[in-house]
PDB file of C-alpha atoms and ligand atoms in Angstrom:
ATOM      1  CA  MET A   1      55.998 -41.031 -55.399  1.00 85.00           C
ATOM      2  CA  VAL A   2      57.433 -40.417 -51.921  1.00 93.00           C
ATOM      3  CA  ASP A   3      61.199 -40.476 -51.237  1.00 96.00           C
ATOM      4  CA  GLN A   4      60.876 -43.530 -49.008  1.00 97.00           C
ATOM      5  CA  VAL A   5      59.653 -45.598 -51.965  1.00 98.00           C
ATOM      6  CA  LYS A   6      62.419 -44.282 -54.244  1.00 98.00           C
ATOM      7  CA  ARG A   7      64.962 -45.059 -51.516  1.00 98.00           C
ATOM      8  CA  ILE A   8      63.838 -48.696 -51.257  1.00 98.00           C
ATOM      9  CA  ALA A   9      64.203 -49.050 -55.040  1.00 98.00           C
ATOM     10  CA  GLN A  10      67.650 -47.472 -54.866  1.00 98.00           C
ATOM     11  CA  ASP A  11      68.678 -49.729 -51.945  1.00 98.00           C
ATOM     12  CA  ILE A  12      67.689 -52.808 -53.952  1.00 98.00           C
ATOM     13  CA  ARG A  13      69.621 -51.541 -56.993  1.00 98.00           C
ATOM     14  CA  THR A  14      72.774 -50.847 -54.962  1.00 98.00           C
ATOM     15  CA  MET A  15      72.395 -54.120 -53.007  1.00 98.00           C
ATOM     16  CA  LYS A  16      71.988 -52.403 -49.653  1.00 98.00           C
ATOM     17  CA  ILE A  17      68.905 -54.605 -49.546  1.00 98.00           C
ATOM     18  CA  ARG A  18      69.857 -57.917 -51.142  1.00 98.00           C
ATOM     19  CA  GLY A  19      68.981 -61.602 -51.265  1.00 98.00           C
ATOM     20  CA  ALA A  20      65.968 -62.768 -53.259  1.00 98.00           C
ATOM     21  CA  GLY A  21      63.551 -63.111 -50.341  1.00 98.00           C
ATOM     22  CA  LYS A  22      64.513 -59.788 -48.809  1.00 98.00           C
ATOM     23  CA  ILE A  23      64.125 -57.848 -52.053  1.00 98.00           C
ATOM     24  CA  GLY A  24      60.685 -59.403 -52.585  1.00 98.00           C
ATOM     25  CA  ARG A  25      59.590 -58.301 -49.112  1.00 98.00           C
ATOM     26  CA  ALA A  26      61.170 -54.850 -49.577  1.00 98.00           C
ATOM     27  CA  ALA A  27      59.211 -54.428 -52.830  1.00 98.00           C
ATOM     28  CA  ALA A  28      55.977 -55.356 -51.022  1.00 98.00           C
ATOM     29  CA  THR A  29      56.825 -52.810 -48.310  1.00 98.00           C
ATOM     30  CA  ALA A  30      57.491 -50.115 -50.938  1.00 98.00           C
ATOM     31  CA  LEU A  31      54.101 -50.752 -52.579  1.00 98.00           C
ATOM     32  CA  LYS A  32      52.409 -50.573 -49.198  1.00 98.00           C
ATOM     33  CA  ILE A  33      54.086 -47.211 -48.458  1.00 98.00           C
ATOM     34  CA  ALA A  34      53.156 -45.950 -51.930  1.00 98.00           C
ATOM     35  CA  ALA A  35      49.511 -46.918 -51.366  1.00 98.00           C
ATOM     36  CA  LYS A  36      49.383 -45.351 -47.920  1.00 98.00           C
ATOM     37  CA  THR A  37      51.012 -42.069 -48.957  1.00 98.00           C
ATOM     38  CA  SER A  38      49.342 -41.665 -52.350  1.00 97.00           C
ATOM     39  CA  LYS A  39      47.826 -38.252 -52.996  1.00 96.00           C
ATOM     40  CA  ALA A  40      45.832 -39.539 -55.973  1.00 96.00           C
ATOM     41  CA  LYS A  41      42.401 -37.950 -56.353  1.00 95.00           C
ATOM     42  CA  THR A  42      40.785 -40.645 -58.468  1.00 96.00           C
ATOM     43  CA  SER A  43      40.973 -44.435 -58.566  1.00 95.00           C
ATOM     44  CA  SER A  44      42.544 -44.372 -62.003  1.00 94.00           C
ATOM     45  CA  GLU A  45      45.244 -41.955 -60.803  1.00 96.00           C
ATOM     46  CA  PHE A  46      45.883 -44.270 -57.872  1.00 97.00           C
ATOM     47  CA  MET A  47      46.200 -47.312 -60.132  1.00 96.00           C
ATOM     48  CA  LYS A  48      48.585 -45.475 -62.454  1.00 96.00           C
ATOM     49  CA  GLU A  49      50.716 -44.428 -59.502  1.00 97.00           C
ATOM     50  CA  ILE A  50      50.903 -48.010 -58.177  1.00 98.00           C
ATOM     51  CA  ASP A  51      51.777 -49.144 -61.696  1.00 97.00           C
ATOM     52  CA  ARG A  52      54.695 -46.694 -61.835  1.00 98.00           C
ATOM     53  CA  VAL A  53      55.995 -47.909 -58.473  1.00 98.00           C
ATOM     54  CA  ALA A  54      55.635 -51.541 -59.580  1.00 98.00           C
ATOM     55  CA  LEU A  55      57.636 -50.884 -62.762  1.00 98.00           C
ATOM     56  CA  LEU A  56      60.321 -48.952 -60.870  1.00 98.00           C
ATOM     57  CA  LEU A  57      60.746 -51.824 -58.404  1.00 98.00           C
ATOM     58  CA  ILE A  58      60.800 -54.568 -61.048  1.00 98.00           C
ATOM     59  CA  ALA A  59      63.492 -52.693 -62.996  1.00 98.00           C
ATOM     60  CA  THR A  60      65.925 -52.561 -60.056  1.00 98.00           C
ATOM     61  CA  ARG A  61      67.432 -56.051 -60.498  1.00 98.00           C
ATOM     62  CA  PRO A  62      66.634 -58.544 -63.249  1.00 98.00           C
ATOM     63  CA  THR A  63      67.454 -62.061 -62.001  1.00 98.00           C
ATOM     64  CA  ALA A  64      65.559 -62.843 -58.795  1.00 98.00           C
ATOM     65  CA  VAL A  65      61.982 -63.651 -59.804  1.00 98.00           C
ATOM     66  CA  SER A  66      60.955 -63.114 -56.178  1.00 98.00           C
ATOM     67  CA  LEU A  67      60.867 -59.415 -57.044  1.00 98.00           C
ATOM     68  CA  PRO A  68      58.310 -59.449 -59.909  1.00 98.00           C
ATOM     69  CA  ASN A  69      56.431 -62.308 -58.222  1.00 98.00           C
ATOM     70  CA  ALA A  70      56.082 -60.227 -55.029  1.00 98.00           C
ATOM     71  CA  VAL A  71      54.989 -57.153 -56.988  1.00 98.00           C
ATOM     72  CA  LYS A  72      52.444 -59.163 -59.005  1.00 97.00           C
ATOM     73  CA  PHE A  73      51.078 -60.764 -55.850  1.00 97.00           C
ATOM     74  CA  VAL A  74      50.505 -57.336 -54.270  1.00 98.00           C
ATOM     75  CA  VAL A  75      48.994 -55.556 -57.299  1.00 97.00           C
ATOM     76  CA  SER A  76      47.213 -58.400 -59.140  1.00 95.00           C
ATOM     77  CA  LYS A  77      43.808 -57.807 -57.533  1.00 94.00           C
ATOM     78  CA  LEU A  78      43.663 -54.201 -58.801  1.00 92.00           C
ATOM     79  CA  ALA A  79      42.937 -55.235 -62.399  1.00 88.00           C
ATOM     80  CA  SER A  80      39.529 -56.641 -61.439  1.00 89.00           C
ATOM     81  CA  MET A  81      38.679 -53.660 -59.210  1.00 87.00           C
ATOM     82  CA  LYS A  82      37.868 -51.036 -61.830  1.00 83.00           C
ATOM     83  CA  GLY A  83      35.220 -48.731 -60.388  1.00 87.00           C
ATOM     84  CA  ALA A  84      36.271 -49.266 -56.760  1.00 94.00           C
ATOM     85  CA  ASP A  85      37.053 -46.191 -54.645  1.00 96.00           C
ATOM     86  CA  ILE A  86      40.573 -45.230 -53.512  1.00 96.00           C
ATOM     87  CA  VAL A  87      39.978 -46.304 -49.894  1.00 96.00           C
ATOM     88  CA  THR A  88      39.154 -49.839 -51.049  1.00 97.00           C
ATOM     89  CA  LEU A  89      42.083 -49.980 -53.473  1.00 97.00           C
ATOM     90  CA  ARG A  90      44.486 -48.723 -50.812  1.00 97.00           C
ATOM     91  CA  LYS A  91      43.234 -51.363 -48.361  1.00 97.00           C
ATOM     92  CA  ILE A  92      43.770 -54.106 -50.938  1.00 97.00           C
ATOM     93  CA  ILE A  93      47.388 -53.111 -51.617  1.00 98.00           C
ATOM     94  CA  VAL A  94      48.180 -52.816 -47.907  1.00 98.00           C
ATOM     95  CA  SER A  95      46.622 -56.160 -47.015  1.00 98.00           C
ATOM     96  CA  ARG A  96      48.189 -58.007 -49.990  1.00 98.00           C
ATOM     97  CA  ALA A  97      51.616 -56.537 -49.103  1.00 98.00           C
ATOM     98  CA  ASP A  98      51.187 -57.619 -45.478  1.00 98.00           C
ATOM     99  CA  GLU A  99      50.100 -61.070 -46.616  1.00 98.00           C
ATOM    100  CA  PHE A 100      53.149 -61.434 -48.876  1.00 98.00           C
ATOM    101  CA  ILE A 101      55.573 -60.335 -46.158  1.00 98.00           C
ATOM    102  CA  HIS A 102      53.993 -62.632 -43.559  1.00 98.00           C
ATOM    103  CA  THR A 103      53.822 -65.650 -45.882  1.00 98.00           C
ATOM    104  CA  SER A 104      57.380 -65.079 -47.040  1.00 98.00           C
ATOM    105  CA  ASN A 105      58.835 -64.835 -43.525  1.00 98.00           C
ATOM    106  CA  ASN A 106      56.880 -67.896 -42.483  1.00 98.00           C
ATOM    107  CA  ALA A 107      58.095 -69.832 -45.539  1.00 98.00           C
ATOM    108  CA  VAL A 108      61.730 -69.311 -44.490  1.00 98.00           C
ATOM    109  CA  LYS A 109      60.920 -70.743 -41.061  1.00 98.00           C
ATOM    110  CA  VAL A 110      59.080 -73.765 -42.486  1.00 98.00           C
ATOM    111  CA  ILE A 111      61.879 -74.405 -45.022  1.00 98.00           C
ATOM    112  CA  GLY A 112      64.302 -74.441 -42.073  1.00 98.00           C
ATOM    113  CA  GLU A 113      62.194 -77.087 -40.327  1.00 98.00           C
ATOM    114  CA  ILE A 114      61.600 -79.248 -43.402  1.00 98.00           C
ATOM    115  CA  GLY A 115      65.207 -78.974 -44.580  1.00 98.00           C
ATOM    116  CA  ALA A 116      66.633 -79.782 -41.149  1.00 98.00           C
ATOM    117  CA  ARG A 117      65.040 -83.252 -41.397  1.00 98.00           C
ATOM    118  CA  ARG A 118      67.566 -83.993 -44.157  1.00 98.00           C
ATOM    119  CA  ILE A 119      70.526 -82.964 -41.982  1.00 98.00           C
ATOM    120  CA  SER A 120      72.064 -85.658 -39.772  1.00 98.00           C
ATOM    121  CA  ASN A 121      74.096 -85.502 -36.628  1.00 98.00           C
ATOM    122  CA  GLY A 122      77.750 -85.042 -37.572  1.00 98.00           C
ATOM    123  CA  ASP A 123      77.066 -83.573 -41.034  1.00 98.00           C
ATOM    124  CA  VAL A 124      79.548 -81.132 -42.514  1.00 98.00           C
ATOM    125  CA  LEU A 125      77.651 -78.693 -44.718  1.00 98.00           C
ATOM    126  CA  MET A 126      78.760 -76.218 -47.313  1.00 99.00           C
ATOM    127  CA  THR A 127      76.907 -73.075 -48.367  1.00 99.00           C
ATOM    128  CA  HIS A 128      77.583 -70.260 -50.811  1.00 98.00           C
ATOM    129  CA  CYS A 129      76.763 -66.550 -50.707  1.00 98.00           C
ATOM    130  CA  ASN A 130      74.080 -65.547 -48.202  1.00 98.00           C
ATOM    131  CA  SER A 131      70.723 -67.235 -48.418  1.00 98.00           C
ATOM    132  CA  GLN A 132      68.216 -66.910 -45.591  1.00 98.00           C
ATOM    133  CA  CYS A 133      66.611 -70.179 -46.678  1.00 98.00           C
ATOM    134  CA  ALA A 134      69.881 -72.139 -46.780  1.00 99.00           C
ATOM    135  CA  LEU A 135      70.972 -70.700 -43.438  1.00 99.00           C
ATOM    136  CA  ALA A 136      67.548 -71.485 -41.932  1.00 98.00           C
ATOM    137  CA  VAL A 137      68.143 -75.169 -42.743  1.00 99.00           C
ATOM    138  CA  ILE A 138      71.613 -75.163 -41.156  1.00 99.00           C
ATOM    139  CA  LYS A 139      70.625 -73.134 -38.077  1.00 98.00           C
ATOM    140  CA  THR A 140      67.457 -75.148 -37.444  1.00 98.00           C
ATOM    141  CA  ALA A 141      69.380 -78.439 -37.607  1.00 98.00           C
ATOM    142  CA  PHE A 142      71.957 -77.014 -35.194  1.00 98.00           C
ATOM    143  CA  ARG A 143      69.267 -75.743 -32.797  1.00 98.00           C
ATOM    144  CA  GLN A 144      67.769 -79.252 -32.797  1.00 98.00           C
ATOM    145  CA  GLY A 145      71.023 -80.418 -31.238  1.00 98.00           C
ATOM    146  CA  LYS A 146      72.657 -81.935 -34.314  1.00 98.00           C
ATOM    147  CA  ARG A 147      76.426 -81.538 -34.085  1.00 98.00           C
ATOM    148  CA  ILE A 148      77.095 -80.054 -37.482  1.00 98.00           C
ATOM    149  CA  LYS A 149      79.785 -77.868 -39.003  1.00 98.00           C
ATOM    150  CA  ALA A 150      79.674 -75.450 -41.899  1.00 98.00           C
ATOM    151  CA  PHE A 151      81.987 -74.372 -44.691  1.00 98.00           C
ATOM    152  CA  VAL A 152      81.091 -71.008 -46.201  1.00 99.00           C
ATOM    153  CA  THR A 153      82.548 -69.596 -49.405  1.00 98.00           C
ATOM    154  CA  GLU A 154      83.653 -65.983 -49.446  1.00 98.00           C
ATOM    155  CA  SER A 155      81.424 -65.345 -52.526  1.00 98.00           C
ATOM    156  CA  ARG A 156      83.378 -62.826 -54.543  1.00 98.00           C
ATOM    157  CA  PRO A 157      83.030 -60.105 -55.572  1.00 98.00           C
ATOM    158  CA  SER A 158      80.511 -58.791 -53.029  1.00 98.00           C
ATOM    159  CA  ARG A 159      81.564 -61.204 -50.286  1.00 98.00           C
ATOM    160  CA  GLN A 160      78.109 -62.061 -49.015  1.00 98.00           C
ATOM    161  CA  GLY A 161      79.855 -65.059 -47.398  1.00 98.00           C
ATOM    162  CA  PHE A 162      80.933 -62.623 -44.666  1.00 98.00           C
ATOM    163  CA  ILE A 163      77.273 -62.150 -43.721  1.00 98.00           C
ATOM    164  CA  SER A 164      76.739 -65.917 -43.618  1.00 98.00           C
ATOM    165  CA  VAL A 165      79.784 -66.681 -41.464  1.00 98.00           C
ATOM    166  CA  ARG A 166      78.791 -63.992 -38.983  1.00 98.00           C
ATOM    167  CA  GLU A 167      75.242 -65.317 -38.817  1.00 98.00           C
ATOM    168  CA  LEU A 168      76.256 -68.967 -38.457  1.00 98.00           C
ATOM    169  CA  SER A 169      78.969 -68.388 -35.894  1.00 98.00           C
ATOM    170  CA  LYS A 170      76.619 -66.122 -33.915  1.00 98.00           C
ATOM    171  CA  ALA A 171      74.182 -69.041 -33.846  1.00 98.00           C
ATOM    172  CA  GLY A 172      77.012 -71.218 -32.486  1.00 98.00           C
ATOM    173  CA  VAL A 173      77.638 -73.322 -35.597  1.00 98.00           C
ATOM    174  CA  PRO A 174      81.360 -74.170 -35.969  1.00 98.00           C
ATOM    175  CA  THR A 175      82.089 -72.320 -39.214  1.00 98.00           C
ATOM    176  CA  THR A 176      85.026 -72.265 -41.637  1.00 98.00           C
ATOM    177  CA  MET A 177      85.308 -69.606 -44.332  1.00 98.00           C
ATOM    178  CA  ILE A 178      87.110 -70.452 -47.569  1.00 98.00           C
ATOM    179  CA  VAL A 179      87.759 -68.646 -50.846  1.00 98.00           C
ATOM    180  CA  ASP A 180      85.513 -69.657 -53.729  1.00 98.00           C
ATOM    181  CA  SER A 181      88.334 -71.425 -55.527  1.00 98.00           C
ATOM    182  CA  ALA A 182      88.965 -73.736 -52.546  1.00 98.00           C
ATOM    183  CA  VAL A 183      85.681 -75.631 -52.903  1.00 98.00           C
ATOM    184  CA  ARG A 184      87.182 -78.634 -54.719  1.00 98.00           C
ATOM    185  CA  TYR A 185      90.032 -78.764 -52.206  1.00 98.00           C
ATOM    186  CA  PHE A 186      87.619 -79.019 -49.265  1.00 98.00           C
ATOM    187  CA  ILE A 187      84.750 -80.982 -50.816  1.00 98.00           C
ATOM    188  CA  ARG A 188      86.193 -84.225 -49.407  1.00 97.00           C
ATOM    189  CA  ASP A 189      85.468 -82.860 -45.902  1.00 98.00           C
ATOM    190  CA  VAL A 190      81.869 -81.983 -46.783  1.00 98.00           C
ATOM    191  CA  ASN A 191      78.882 -84.329 -46.996  1.00 98.00           C
ATOM    192  CA  LYS A 192      76.052 -81.975 -48.038  1.00 98.00           C
ATOM    193  CA  VAL A 193      75.801 -78.672 -49.886  1.00 99.00           C
ATOM    194  CA  VAL A 194      72.851 -76.315 -49.208  1.00 98.00           C
ATOM    195  CA  VAL A 195      72.322 -73.149 -51.230  1.00 99.00           C
ATOM    196  CA  GLY A 196      69.459 -70.755 -51.948  1.00 98.00           C
ATOM    197  CA  ALA A 197      67.920 -69.649 -55.241  1.00 98.00           C
ATOM    198  CA  ASP A 198      67.069 -66.422 -57.021  1.00 98.00           C
ATOM    199  CA  SER A 199      64.956 -68.156 -59.640  1.00 98.00           C
ATOM    200  CA  ILE A 200      64.041 -71.732 -60.463  1.00 98.00           C
ATOM    201  CA  ALA A 201      63.179 -72.532 -64.079  1.00 98.00           C
ATOM    202  CA  ALA A 202      60.428 -74.879 -65.272  1.00 98.00           C
ATOM    203  CA  ASN A 203      63.066 -77.513 -66.157  1.00 98.00           C
ATOM    204  CA  GLY A 204      64.397 -77.474 -62.567  1.00 98.00           C
ATOM    205  CA  ALA A 205      67.526 -75.431 -63.293  1.00 98.00           C
ATOM    206  CA  VAL A 206      68.436 -73.152 -60.418  1.00 98.00           C
ATOM    207  CA  ILE A 207      69.721 -69.626 -60.852  1.00 98.00           C
ATOM    208  CA  ASN A 208      71.752 -68.476 -57.856  1.00 98.00           C
ATOM    209  CA  LYS A 209      74.902 -66.535 -56.976  1.00 98.00           C
ATOM    210  CA  ILE A 210      77.760 -66.826 -59.463  1.00 98.00           C
ATOM    211  CA  GLY A 211      79.854 -69.863 -58.551  1.00 98.00           C
ATOM    212  CA  THR A 212      76.890 -71.998 -57.466  1.00 98.00           C
ATOM    213  CA  SER A 213      77.075 -74.122 -60.628  1.00 98.00           C
ATOM    214  CA  GLN A 214      80.805 -74.737 -60.099  1.00 98.00           C
ATOM    215  CA  ILE A 215      80.099 -75.947 -56.577  1.00 98.00           C
ATOM    216  CA  ALA A 216      77.285 -78.181 -57.888  1.00 98.00           C
ATOM    217  CA  LEU A 217      79.611 -79.675 -60.485  1.00 98.00           C
ATOM    218  CA  ILE A 218      82.273 -80.323 -57.865  1.00 98.00           C
ATOM    219  CA  ALA A 219      79.699 -81.837 -55.487  1.00 98.00           C
ATOM    220  CA  HIS A 220      78.407 -84.025 -58.317  1.00 98.00           C
ATOM    221  CA  GLU A 221      81.909 -85.274 -59.094  1.00 98.00           C
ATOM    222  CA  ALA A 222      82.524 -86.016 -55.406  1.00 98.00           C
ATOM    223  CA  ARG A 223      79.031 -87.599 -54.972  1.00 98.00           C
ATOM    224  CA  VAL A 224      78.080 -85.043 -52.321  1.00 98.00           C
ATOM    225  CA  PRO A 225      74.313 -84.332 -52.244  1.00 98.00           C
ATOM    226  CA  PHE A 226      73.392 -80.850 -53.428  1.00 99.00           C
ATOM    227  CA  PHE A 227      70.279 -79.216 -51.895  1.00 99.00           C
ATOM    228  CA  VAL A 228      68.516 -76.004 -52.870  1.00 99.00           C
ATOM    229  CA  ALA A 229      66.321 -74.230 -50.305  1.00 99.00           C
ATOM    230  CA  ALA A 230      63.766 -71.815 -51.797  1.00 98.00           C
ATOM    231  CA  GLU A 231      60.244 -70.488 -51.303  1.00 98.00           C
ATOM    232  CA  SER A 232      57.549 -71.271 -53.909  1.00 96.00           C
ATOM    233  CA  TYR A 233      57.672 -67.714 -55.247  1.00 97.00           C
ATOM    234  CA  LYS A 234      61.244 -68.317 -56.491  1.00 98.00           C
ATOM    235  CA  PHE A 235      59.815 -70.504 -59.282  1.00 98.00           C
ATOM    236  CA  HIS A 236      59.875 -68.474 -62.484  1.00 97.00           C
ATOM    237  CA  PRO A 237      56.536 -68.442 -64.382  1.00 96.00           C
ATOM    238  CA  GLY A 238      58.057 -67.011 -67.597  1.00 96.00           C
ATOM    239  CA  THR A 239      60.155 -70.147 -68.033  1.00 97.00           C
ATOM    240  CA  LEU A 240      56.935 -72.161 -68.533  1.00 95.00           C
ATOM    241  CA  VAL A 241      56.603 -70.449 -71.903  1.00 93.00           C
ATOM    242  CA  GLY A 242      60.239 -70.470 -72.866  1.00 92.00           C
ATOM    243  CA  SER A 243      61.534 -67.184 -71.402  1.00 94.00           C
ATOM    244  CA  LEU A 244      65.125 -67.245 -70.278  1.00 96.00           C
ATOM    245  CA  VAL A 245      66.109 -65.845 -66.900  1.00 98.00           C
ATOM    246  CA  GLU A 246      68.195 -62.736 -67.379  1.00 98.00           C
ATOM    247  CA  ILE A 247      71.565 -62.975 -65.675  1.00 98.00           C
ATOM    248  CA  GLU A 248      72.501 -59.670 -64.090  1.00 98.00           C
ATOM    249  CA  GLU A 249      75.899 -58.299 -65.010  1.00 98.00           C
ATOM    250  CA  ARG A 250      77.048 -55.618 -62.594  1.00 98.00           C
ATOM    251  CA  ASP A 251      79.661 -52.888 -62.593  1.00 98.00           C
ATOM    252  CA  PRO A 252      83.214 -54.310 -62.980  1.00 97.00           C
ATOM    253  CA  ARG A 253      84.331 -51.887 -60.280  1.00 98.00           C
ATOM    254  CA  GLU A 254      82.766 -54.324 -57.800  1.00 98.00           C
ATOM    255  CA  ILE A 255      85.688 -56.620 -58.730  1.00 98.00           C
ATOM    256  CA  VAL A 256      88.583 -54.183 -59.074  1.00 98.00           C
ATOM    257  CA  ASN A 257      89.280 -50.627 -60.217  1.00 98.00           C
ATOM    258  CA  PRO A 258      89.473 -51.029 -64.025  1.00 97.00           C
ATOM    259  CA  LYS A 259      92.000 -48.157 -64.190  1.00 97.00           C
ATOM    260  CA  ARG A 260      94.572 -50.566 -62.799  1.00 98.00           C
ATOM    261  CA  PHE A 261      94.145 -52.743 -65.906  1.00 98.00           C
ATOM    262  CA  PRO A 262      93.945 -50.483 -68.959  1.00 97.00           C
ATOM    263  CA  ARG A 263      92.849 -52.225 -72.191  1.00 97.00           C
ATOM    264  CA  VAL A 264      91.515 -55.180 -70.188  1.00 98.00           C
ATOM    265  CA  LYS A 265      87.844 -56.093 -70.225  1.00 98.00           C
ATOM    266  CA  ILE A 266      86.501 -57.026 -66.788  1.00 98.00           C
ATOM    267  CA  ARG A 267      83.201 -58.939 -66.654  1.00 98.00           C
ATOM    268  CA  ASN A 268      80.997 -59.278 -63.592  1.00 98.00           C
ATOM    269  CA  PRO A 269      78.028 -61.622 -64.068  1.00 98.00           C
ATOM    270  CA  VAL A 270      76.589 -62.149 -60.602  1.00 98.00           C
ATOM    271  CA  PHE A 271      74.438 -65.250 -61.072  1.00 98.00           C
ATOM    272  CA  ASP A 272      74.752 -68.554 -62.914  1.00 98.00           C
ATOM    273  CA  VAL A 273      72.594 -71.508 -63.866  1.00 98.00           C
ATOM    274  CA  THR A 274      72.912 -74.913 -62.209  1.00 98.00           C
ATOM    275  CA  PRO A 275      71.359 -77.667 -64.347  1.00 98.00           C
ATOM    276  CA  PRO A 276      68.800 -79.968 -62.696  1.00 98.00           C
ATOM    277  CA  GLU A 277      71.106 -83.003 -63.145  1.00 98.00           C
ATOM    278  CA  PHE A 278      73.345 -81.616 -60.403  1.00 98.00           C
ATOM    279  CA  ILE A 279      70.539 -80.938 -57.931  1.00 98.00           C
ATOM    280  CA  ASP A 280      69.336 -83.685 -55.614  1.00 98.00           C
ATOM    281  CA  LEU A 281      66.354 -81.894 -54.142  1.00 98.00           C
ATOM    282  CA  ILE A 282      64.640 -78.572 -53.674  1.00 98.00           C
ATOM    283  CA  ILE A 283      63.360 -77.743 -50.202  1.00 98.00           C
ATOM    284  CA  THR A 284      60.262 -75.521 -50.338  1.00 98.00           C
ATOM    285  CA  GLU A 285      57.766 -74.507 -47.647  1.00 97.00           C
ATOM    286  CA  ARG A 286      55.328 -76.948 -49.269  1.00 96.00           C
ATOM    287  CA  GLY A 287      57.699 -79.874 -48.948  1.00 97.00           C
ATOM    288  CA  ILE A 288      60.715 -81.412 -50.598  1.00 98.00           C
ATOM    289  CA  VAL A 289      60.599 -81.915 -54.354  1.00 97.00           C
ATOM    290  CA  PRO A 290      63.038 -83.162 -56.977  1.00 98.00           C
ATOM    291  CA  PRO A 291      64.076 -80.476 -59.504  1.00 98.00           C
ATOM    292  CA  GLN A 292      62.033 -82.351 -62.139  1.00 97.00           C
ATOM    293  CA  ALA A 293      58.862 -81.342 -60.238  1.00 97.00           C
ATOM    294  CA  ALA A 294      59.473 -77.646 -60.985  1.00 98.00           C
ATOM    295  CA  TYR A 295      57.138 -77.687 -63.996  1.00 96.00           C
ATOM    296  CA  THR A 296      54.230 -79.172 -62.032  1.00 95.00           C
ATOM    297  CA  LEU A 297      54.830 -76.848 -59.112  1.00 94.00           C
ATOM    298  CA  LEU A 298      54.865 -73.810 -61.365  1.00 95.00           C
ATOM    299  CA  GLN A 299      51.673 -74.901 -63.102  1.00 92.00           C
ATOM    300  CA  ALA A 300      49.895 -75.297 -59.769  1.00 89.00           C
ATOM    301  CA  HIS A 301      51.294 -72.116 -58.205  1.00 85.00           C
ATOM    302  CA  PHE A 302      50.309 -69.894 -61.134  1.00 86.00           C
ATOM    303  CA  GLU A 303      47.185 -71.899 -62.063  1.00 86.00           C
ATOM    304  CA  TRP A 304      48.507 -72.129 -65.617  1.00 84.00           C
ATOM    305  CA  LYS A 305      47.550 -74.547 -68.396  1.00 84.00           C
ATOM    306  CA  PRO A 306      49.686 -75.203 -71.523  1.00 84.00           C
ATOM    307  CA  GLY A 307      48.738 -72.835 -74.324  1.00 82.00           C
ATOM    308  CA  GLU A 308      47.493 -70.131 -71.987  1.00 82.00           C
ATOM    309  CA  GLU A 309      49.088 -66.719 -71.986  1.00 77.00           C
ATOM    310  CA  LEU A 310      50.879 -65.779 -68.807  1.00 74.00           C
ATOM    311  CA  VAL A 311      50.012 -62.402 -67.331  1.00 62.00           C
TER     312      VAL A 311
HETATM  313  C1  LIG B   1      71.949 -63.504 -53.194  1.00 52.44           C
HETATM  314  C2  LIG B   1      71.855 -64.952 -53.554  1.00 52.44           C
HETATM  315  C3  LIG B   1      71.083 -65.841 -52.603  1.00 52.44           C
HETATM  316  C4  LIG B   1      69.635 -65.946 -53.095  1.00 52.44           C
HETATM  317  C5  LIG B   1      68.727 -66.648 -52.110  1.00 52.44           C
HETATM  318  O1  LIG B   1      72.472 -62.716 -54.243  1.00 52.44           O
HETATM  319  O2  LIG B   1      72.293 -65.403 -54.575  1.00 52.44           O
HETATM  320  O3  LIG B   1      71.628 -67.127 -52.590  1.00 52.44           O
HETATM  321  O4  LIG B   1      69.124 -64.638 -53.327  1.00 52.44           O
HETATM  322  O5  LIG B   1      68.669 -65.920 -50.917  1.00 52.44           O
HETATM  323  P1  LIG B   1      72.608 -61.136 -54.031  1.00 52.44           P
HETATM  324  P2  LIG B   1      67.413 -65.996 -49.926  1.00 52.44           P
HETATM  325  O6  LIG B   1      73.426 -60.905 -52.819  1.00 52.44           O
HETATM  326  O7  LIG B   1      73.278 -60.658 -55.296  1.00 52.44           O
HETATM  327  O8  LIG B   1      71.219 -60.566 -53.906  1.00 52.44           O
HETATM  328  O9  LIG B   1      67.270 -67.433 -49.542  1.00 52.44           O
HETATM  329  O10 LIG B   1      67.797 -65.125 -48.756  1.00 52.44           O
HETATM  330  O11 LIG B   1      66.234 -65.465 -50.669  1.00 52.44           O
END
């Protein structure tokens, strides 16, 4: 396995590459590099090598299903290609990786266009963390000439809100940054919330950056519509058969140096689950759906029937 592939895995683990869509595309890129640089002498060696890379990538972060979904998309054709030569196998991985990256980038653009239809002139929007899909909705609406404003939460502990405020203000959107705990204070000034997703479960629950569910609860209380913007590959196939989405818990040092608080436990879960009752709609590249449609969407996307095993 070449260093470049190991580096991409490491960059995902350390969050140098972050955000569900980006890590999916980075994983596809890593598989493409692995296929191109493989020194395997036989097809079975090649397949084993791709398998190792796939497992390494999937193990980097547990919550965003975009990562295993991207990997599966790229490698899935190999299983039926036993007997094919290395040149053919290499071509398949490269073209599937390119297809994933292209489709994924295009989905963000389309989500921006579809989502912007739900944004009105004068809207004040709130977003959390840094989601390319959520920002695509806000930026597209603004580019269409709608006079909108945005509130962005800081998103502790990693402060991805900094990335969002830079991106939105660069695009010209009047942007206000607030600390995460100020959401309820400002919700009265907001009339729509738009966030992204790392995974969407079959029951329509959305897993996204820690704090998302608090914002949804606050929006629900204040009767502010709550939108989720996410590509189809953020729907989690395992949840069709009862798997739970693993919530990543990261190093407490991302919050504070634990040495300053001896004998104190510091916990750092980085995602949470927003129940479907608090979500008004999910904006995908295939159109807008209510969270209750997640099951049907998943079934169609993974061509799955009840009772079947999921591979
Ligand atoms: C990022 C995060 C984003 C989603 C969606 O978390 O929660 O809201 O990944 O992003 P982290 P996108 O910074 O821990 O990866 O729409 O860009 O896929």
